[in-house]
Amino acid sequence: MHILVTNDDGVQAPGLLALAQEMRKLGKVTVFAPDHNWSASGHVKTMERPLRVRETTLADGSSAFMSDGAPSDCVALPLLGLIEEEVDLVVSGINPNANIGHDVTYSGTVTAAMEAVIAGVRGIAVSLDSPEGHRGALDYSTAAIVGRRVAEKILADGLPEGVVLNVNVPYLEEKELRGYLVTRQGLRVYRDALDQRIDPRGKPYYWIGGESPTGVAEEGTDFGALAEGFVSITPLQLDLTNYKAMDVLKKWKFK
Ligand code: MN
């Protein structure tokens, strides 16, 4: 069993180490991750510049590959043959914040797992719903165990074709988890605000700031599951077609 572990927070992120260590219990692990933080970079394919790959060492002394490409590049490179050994599963994370609702289109963690599916390999994204304003080191142990359990299940039972599993884990002790729920994407409520400032040369610059997003804790959704202390498992697909809208649009007459 050969598992590729990646993330969008950078190869030295503690969430990646926790995940890689747990995945080693299932088989051989190759870590291939970006050399810096790409959070909220979405699905990227680097085409206008060369990609560099270097070997590095993680905090536990194990070796890893890092690239100056995006998370999805870090999945594409090894799956396209940079690493000869066939990969059975790609696991991305552990992201320090939940990736739910509309987040999945922004998320480098989730889109790295999507890149696996494009290459015909199974992919999982694992994110931790850490408390807002948390200071100090996060405890990734529960999310890492959950990631391993989900991976174990996929390696044993398979996964429908073209499906990416988006796993979000509450910030709880493992024994406090209420269980695992299969969910759909919920509704995120973004509270972005435009912050315009003036640089030392008198020119304006902008930050997209504002408060952290909230969400609608509806039953059956990813956000709803986390709010109740359940692990949320959402099967995603890359087909973003709105089939209902197709019927409406087909009635359009163009002149
Ligand atoms: Mn991230």
mmCIF file of C-alpha atoms and ligand atoms in Angstrom:
data_model
loop_
_atom_site.group_PDB
_atom_site.id
_atom_site.type_symbol
_atom_site.label_atom_id
_atom_site.label_comp_id
_atom_site.label_asym_id
_atom_site.label_seq_id
_atom_site.Cartn_x
_atom_site.Cartn_y
_atom_site.Cartn_z
ATOM 1 C CA MET A 1 0.000 0.000 0.000
ATOM 2 C CA HIS A 2 1.474 3.339 -1.047
ATOM 3 C CA ILE A 3 -0.072 6.547 0.242
ATOM 4 C CA LEU A 4 0.843 10.043 -0.947
ATOM 5 C CA VAL A 5 0.415 12.690 1.733
ATOM 6 C CA THR A 6 0.209 16.351 0.802
ATOM 7 C CA ASN A 7 -1.332 19.578 2.084
ATOM 8 C CA ASP A 8 -1.768 23.252 1.287
ATOM 9 C CA ASP A 9 -0.147 24.665 4.429
ATOM 10 C CA GLY A 10 3.404 23.799 3.497
ATOM 11 C CA VAL A 11 5.544 20.723 4.025
ATOM 12 C CA GLN A 12 6.554 21.675 7.579
ATOM 13 C CA ALA A 13 2.990 22.177 8.847
ATOM 14 C CA PRO A 14 2.253 20.116 11.987
ATOM 15 C CA GLY A 15 -1.039 18.839 10.533
ATOM 16 C CA LEU A 16 0.808 17.136 7.680
ATOM 17 C CA LEU A 17 3.244 15.436 10.052
ATOM 18 C CA ALA A 18 0.401 14.104 12.238
ATOM 19 C CA LEU A 19 -1.353 12.730 9.144
ATOM 20 C CA ALA A 20 1.801 11.185 7.639
ATOM 21 C CA GLN A 21 2.668 9.452 10.925
ATOM 22 C CA GLU A 22 -0.810 7.961 11.198
ATOM 23 C CA MET A 23 -0.850 6.873 7.527
ATOM 24 C CA ARG A 24 2.441 5.012 8.018
ATOM 25 C CA LYS A 25 0.410 2.509 10.049
ATOM 26 C CA LEU A 26 -1.341 1.543 6.780
ATOM 27 C CA GLY A 27 1.615 1.268 4.434
ATOM 28 C CA LYS A 28 4.388 3.155 2.718
ATOM 29 C CA VAL A 29 3.992 6.924 2.822
ATOM 30 C CA THR A 30 5.510 9.474 0.453
ATOM 31 C CA VAL A 31 5.187 13.091 1.531
ATOM 32 C CA PHE A 32 5.119 15.565 -1.366
ATOM 33 C CA ALA A 33 3.941 19.038 -0.399
ATOM 34 C CA PRO A 34 4.395 22.712 -1.216
ATOM 35 C CA ASP A 35 7.410 24.569 0.192
ATOM 36 C CA HIS A 36 5.173 27.354 1.530
ATOM 37 C CA ASN A 37 1.590 28.029 2.549
ATOM 38 C CA TRP A 38 -0.934 27.988 -0.310
ATOM 39 C CA SER A 39 -4.129 28.083 1.761
ATOM 40 C CA ALA A 40 -7.171 29.287 -0.203
ATOM 41 C CA SER A 41 -5.303 28.948 -3.508
ATOM 42 C CA GLY A 42 -8.011 26.784 -5.116
ATOM 43 C CA HIS A 43 -7.296 24.365 -7.926
ATOM 44 C CA VAL A 44 -4.035 25.399 -9.564
ATOM 45 C CA LYS A 45 -1.976 24.083 -12.432
ATOM 46 C CA THR A 46 1.360 25.855 -12.833
ATOM 47 C CA MET A 47 2.023 26.303 -16.555
ATOM 48 C CA GLU A 48 3.992 29.518 -17.013
ATOM 49 C CA ARG A 49 7.110 28.670 -15.037
ATOM 50 C CA PRO A 50 9.237 25.625 -14.264
ATOM 51 C CA LEU A 51 8.627 23.634 -11.095
ATOM 52 C CA ARG A 52 11.451 22.771 -8.749
ATOM 53 C CA VAL A 53 11.430 19.764 -6.440
ATOM 54 C CA ARG A 54 13.753 19.324 -3.465
ATOM 55 C CA GLU A 55 14.113 16.802 -0.685
ATOM 56 C CA THR A 56 13.647 17.913 2.866
ATOM 57 C CA THR A 57 13.342 16.462 6.359
ATOM 58 C CA LEU A 58 10.236 16.610 8.534
ATOM 59 C CA ALA A 59 10.316 17.312 12.269
ATOM 60 C CA ASP A 60 10.370 13.560 13.044
ATOM 61 C CA GLY A 61 13.458 13.024 10.878
ATOM 62 C CA SER A 62 11.592 11.389 7.987
ATOM 63 C CA SER A 63 12.283 12.543 4.453
ATOM 64 C CA ALA A 64 9.832 14.376 2.219
ATOM 65 C CA PHE A 65 9.636 16.085 -1.145
ATOM 66 C CA MET A 66 8.751 19.721 -1.457
ATOM 67 C CA SER A 67 8.008 21.777 -4.516
ATOM 68 C CA ASP A 68 7.504 25.460 -5.278
ATOM 69 C CA GLY A 69 4.282 24.458 -7.036
ATOM 70 C CA ALA A 70 0.733 24.565 -5.702
ATOM 71 C CA PRO A 71 -0.846 21.709 -3.741
ATOM 72 C CA SER A 72 -2.419 20.293 -6.908
ATOM 73 C CA ASP A 73 0.997 20.450 -8.633
ATOM 74 C CA CYS A 74 2.395 18.472 -5.696
ATOM 75 C CA VAL A 75 -0.106 15.723 -6.517
ATOM 76 C CA ALA A 76 0.269 15.933 -10.300
ATOM 77 C CA LEU A 77 4.097 15.728 -10.276
ATOM 78 C CA PRO A 78 4.403 12.374 -8.478
ATOM 79 C CA LEU A 79 1.347 10.867 -10.189
ATOM 80 C CA LEU A 80 2.692 11.863 -13.618
ATOM 81 C CA GLY A 81 5.789 9.795 -12.957
ATOM 82 C CA LEU A 82 8.194 11.840 -10.836
ATOM 83 C CA ILE A 83 7.763 9.020 -8.345
ATOM 84 C CA GLU A 84 7.905 5.640 -10.034
ATOM 85 C CA GLU A 85 6.025 3.603 -7.467
ATOM 86 C CA GLU A 86 2.288 3.531 -8.063
ATOM 87 C CA VAL A 87 0.160 5.485 -5.572
ATOM 88 C CA ASP A 88 -2.970 3.819 -4.140
ATOM 89 C CA LEU A 89 -4.368 6.800 -2.257
ATOM 90 C CA VAL A 90 -3.741 10.526 -1.903
ATOM 91 C CA VAL A 91 -4.494 12.075 1.487
ATOM 92 C CA SER A 92 -4.392 15.854 1.847
ATOM 93 C CA GLY A 93 -4.218 17.692 5.163
ATOM 94 C CA ILE A 94 -4.634 18.050 7.970
ATOM 95 C CA ASN A 95 -5.827 21.572 7.348
ATOM 96 C CA PRO A 96 -5.988 23.601 10.589
ATOM 97 C CA ASN A 97 -9.469 24.911 9.737
ATOM 98 C CA ALA A 98 -12.648 23.282 8.471
ATOM 99 C CA ASN A 99 -13.280 23.130 4.720
ATOM 100 C CA ILE A 100 -17.034 23.096 4.409
ATOM 101 C CA GLY A 101 -19.730 24.501 2.152
ATOM 102 C CA HIS A 102 -18.334 26.818 -0.503
ATOM 103 C CA ASP A 103 -14.868 26.574 1.063
ATOM 104 C CA VAL A 104 -14.149 23.551 -1.083
ATOM 105 C CA THR A 105 -13.652 25.659 -4.204
ATOM 106 C CA TYR A 106 -11.139 27.884 -2.409
ATOM 107 C CA SER A 107 -9.418 25.098 -0.551
ATOM 108 C CA GLY A 108 -5.959 23.951 -1.597
ATOM 109 C CA THR A 109 -6.433 20.975 0.730
ATOM 110 C CA VAL A 110 -9.551 19.793 -1.093
ATOM 111 C CA THR A 111 -8.342 20.625 -4.606
ATOM 112 C CA ALA A 112 -5.155 18.615 -4.005
ATOM 113 C CA ALA A 113 -7.399 15.608 -3.359
ATOM 114 C CA MET A 114 -9.385 16.511 -6.510
ATOM 115 C CA GLU A 115 -6.167 16.419 -8.517
ATOM 116 C CA ALA A 116 -5.746 12.803 -7.427
ATOM 117 C CA VAL A 117 -9.147 11.943 -8.858
ATOM 118 C CA ILE A 118 -8.222 13.632 -12.148
ATOM 119 C CA ALA A 119 -5.221 11.310 -12.282
ATOM 120 C CA GLY A 120 -7.462 8.315 -11.575
ATOM 121 C CA VAL A 121 -6.288 7.850 -7.973
ATOM 122 C CA ARG A 122 -8.535 7.954 -4.916
ATOM 123 C CA GLY A 123 -8.330 11.143 -2.861
ATOM 124 C CA ILE A 124 -9.303 12.308 0.620
ATOM 125 C CA ALA A 125 -9.055 15.754 2.186
ATOM 126 C CA VAL A 126 -8.898 16.005 5.990
ATOM 127 C CA SER A 127 -9.541 19.246 7.853
ATOM 128 C CA LEU A 128 -9.801 20.090 11.526
ATOM 129 C CA ASP A 129 -12.587 22.340 12.771
ATOM 130 C CA SER A 130 -10.375 24.162 15.252
ATOM 131 C CA PRO A 131 -12.013 26.674 17.569
ATOM 132 C CA GLU A 132 -12.035 30.281 16.416
ATOM 133 C CA GLY A 133 -9.276 32.342 17.964
ATOM 134 C CA HIS A 134 -7.368 29.257 19.176
ATOM 135 C CA ARG A 135 -3.864 30.145 20.324
ATOM 136 C CA GLY A 136 -0.882 27.842 20.585
ATOM 137 C CA ALA A 137 -0.330 24.444 19.022
ATOM 138 C CA LEU A 138 -3.374 22.573 17.754
ATOM 139 C CA ASP A 139 -3.947 18.934 18.686
ATOM 140 C CA TYR A 140 -4.218 17.036 15.395
ATOM 141 C CA SER A 141 -4.329 13.564 16.965
ATOM 142 C CA THR A 142 -8.096 12.971 16.653
ATOM 143 C CA ALA A 143 -8.206 14.211 13.044
ATOM 144 C CA ALA A 144 -5.188 12.042 12.177
ATOM 145 C CA ILE A 145 -6.871 8.927 13.622
ATOM 146 C CA VAL A 146 -10.094 9.763 11.755
ATOM 147 C CA GLY A 147 -8.105 10.235 8.536
ATOM 148 C CA ARG A 148 -6.515 6.819 9.022
ATOM 149 C CA ARG A 149 -9.874 5.162 9.693
ATOM 150 C CA VAL A 150 -11.387 6.656 6.527
ATOM 151 C CA ALA A 151 -8.308 5.687 4.495
ATOM 152 C CA GLU A 152 -8.464 2.167 5.892
ATOM 153 C CA LYS A 153 -12.085 1.867 4.847
ATOM 154 C CA ILE A 154 -11.351 3.096 1.304
ATOM 155 C CA LEU A 155 -8.375 0.774 0.900
ATOM 156 C CA ALA A 156 -10.533 -2.153 2.041
ATOM 157 C CA ASP A 157 -13.843 -1.362 0.322
ATOM 158 C CA GLY A 158 -12.927 1.014 -2.527
ATOM 159 C CA LEU A 159 -14.687 4.239 -3.423
ATOM 160 C CA PRO A 160 -17.113 5.044 -6.254
ATOM 161 C CA GLU A 161 -15.232 6.403 -9.270
ATOM 162 C CA GLY A 162 -14.650 10.139 -9.486
ATOM 163 C CA VAL A 163 -15.455 10.768 -5.831
ATOM 164 C CA VAL A 164 -13.314 12.892 -3.529
ATOM 165 C CA LEU A 165 -14.002 12.482 0.167
ATOM 166 C CA ASN A 166 -14.007 15.722 2.094
ATOM 167 C CA VAL A 167 -13.548 14.852 5.756
ATOM 168 C CA ASN A 168 -13.957 17.441 8.503
ATOM 169 C CA VAL A 169 -13.249 16.607 12.124
ATOM 170 C CA PRO A 170 -14.546 18.407 15.229
ATOM 171 C CA TYR A 171 -11.942 19.674 17.686
ATOM 172 C CA LEU A 172 -12.645 16.970 20.262
ATOM 173 C CA GLU A 173 -10.908 14.064 21.949
ATOM 174 C CA GLU A 174 -11.412 10.918 19.930
ATOM 175 C CA LYS A 175 -13.650 9.382 22.626
ATOM 176 C CA GLU A 176 -15.826 12.505 22.618
ATOM 177 C CA LEU A 177 -16.700 12.150 18.915
ATOM 178 C CA ARG A 178 -20.385 11.324 18.479
ATOM 179 C CA GLY A 179 -19.777 9.343 15.296
ATOM 180 C CA TYR A 180 -19.382 9.717 11.539
ATOM 181 C CA LEU A 181 -22.045 11.306 9.327
ATOM 182 C CA VAL A 182 -22.225 11.303 5.552
ATOM 183 C CA THR A 183 -23.181 14.847 4.672
ATOM 184 C CA ARG A 184 -23.800 17.270 1.836
ATOM 185 C CA GLN A 185 -22.177 20.672 1.469
ATOM 186 C CA GLY A 186 -23.810 23.228 3.714
ATOM 187 C CA LEU A 187 -24.036 26.951 3.387
ATOM 188 C CA ARG A 188 -21.074 29.038 4.433
ATOM 189 C CA VAL A 189 -21.707 32.641 5.419
ATOM 190 C CA TYR A 190 -18.719 34.755 4.455
ATOM 191 C CA ARG A 191 -18.146 38.056 6.197
ATOM 192 C CA ASP A 192 -15.462 39.406 3.879
ATOM 193 C CA ALA A 193 -14.837 43.120 3.915
ATOM 194 C CA LEU A 194 -12.684 45.263 1.669
ATOM 195 C CA ASP A 195 -9.923 47.039 3.545
ATOM 196 C CA GLN A 196 -8.289 49.825 1.535
ATOM 197 C CA ARG A 197 -5.086 51.348 2.837
ATOM 198 C CA ILE A 198 -2.470 53.709 1.470
ATOM 199 C CA ASP A 199 1.109 52.610 0.888
ATOM 200 C CA PRO A 200 4.142 54.820 1.719
ATOM 201 C CA ARG A 201 4.133 56.113 -1.886
ATOM 202 C CA GLY A 202 0.572 57.345 -1.537
ATOM 203 C CA LYS A 203 -0.995 54.581 -3.655
ATOM 204 C CA PRO A 204 -3.930 52.494 -2.432
ATOM 205 C CA TYR A 205 -3.645 48.784 -1.753
ATOM 206 C CA TYR A 206 -6.260 46.306 -0.662
ATOM 207 C CA TRP A 207 -6.793 43.432 1.728
ATOM 208 C CA ILE A 208 -9.811 41.177 1.609
ATOM 209 C CA GLY A 209 -10.389 41.089 5.347
ATOM 210 C CA GLY A 210 -13.362 40.849 7.652
ATOM 211 C CA GLU A 211 -14.342 38.328 10.284
ATOM 212 C CA SER A 212 -14.062 34.543 9.973
ATOM 213 C CA PRO A 213 -16.875 32.889 8.046
ATOM 214 C CA THR A 214 -19.760 31.280 9.886
ATOM 215 C CA GLY A 215 -22.305 28.869 8.448
ATOM 216 C CA VAL A 216 -25.841 27.571 8.578
ATOM 217 C CA ALA A 217 -25.962 24.552 10.935
ATOM 218 C CA GLU A 218 -28.573 22.657 8.948
ATOM 219 C CA GLU A 219 -29.109 18.943 9.575
ATOM 220 C CA GLY A 220 -27.551 16.705 6.959
ATOM 221 C CA THR A 221 -24.825 19.202 6.086
ATOM 222 C CA ASP A 222 -21.099 19.299 6.823
ATOM 223 C CA PHE A 223 -21.516 22.360 9.041
ATOM 224 C CA GLY A 224 -24.462 20.746 10.840
ATOM 225 C CA ALA A 225 -22.475 17.573 11.587
ATOM 226 C CA LEU A 226 -19.514 19.480 13.044
ATOM 227 C CA ALA A 227 -21.833 21.632 15.169
ATOM 228 C CA GLU A 228 -23.203 18.419 16.741
ATOM 229 C CA GLY A 229 -19.795 16.846 17.357
ATOM 230 C CA PHE A 230 -19.816 14.390 14.437
ATOM 231 C CA VAL A 231 -17.125 13.753 11.854
ATOM 232 C CA SER A 232 -18.457 15.005 8.513
ATOM 233 C CA ILE A 233 -17.753 12.977 5.369
ATOM 234 C CA THR A 234 -18.934 14.640 2.160
ATOM 235 C CA PRO A 235 -18.537 12.816 -1.150
ATOM 236 C CA LEU A 236 -17.617 15.502 -3.688
ATOM 237 C CA GLN A 237 -17.326 15.283 -7.453
ATOM 238 C CA LEU A 238 -15.644 17.499 -10.016
ATOM 239 C CA ASP A 239 -18.802 17.737 -12.112
ATOM 240 C CA LEU A 240 -20.127 21.126 -10.977
ATOM 241 C CA THR A 241 -23.044 21.140 -13.440
ATOM 242 C CA ASN A 242 -26.310 22.441 -12.052
ATOM 243 C CA TYR A 243 -28.659 19.968 -13.717
ATOM 244 C CA LYS A 244 -31.833 21.764 -12.643
ATOM 245 C CA ALA A 245 -30.616 24.972 -14.271
ATOM 246 C CA MET A 246 -30.010 23.109 -17.534
ATOM 247 C CA ASP A 247 -33.761 22.663 -18.007
ATOM 248 C CA VAL A 248 -34.320 26.402 -17.523
ATOM 249 C CA LEU A 249 -31.470 27.392 -19.846
ATOM 250 C CA LYS A 250 -32.559 24.998 -22.572
ATOM 251 C CA LYS A 251 -35.697 27.116 -22.946
ATOM 252 C CA TRP A 252 -33.671 30.233 -23.677
ATOM 253 C CA LYS A 253 -33.987 31.566 -27.206
ATOM 254 C CA PHE A 254 -30.925 33.266 -28.643
ATOM 255 C CA LYS A 255 -31.313 35.755 -31.488
HETATM 256 MN MN MN B 1 -4.576 25.446 4.595
#
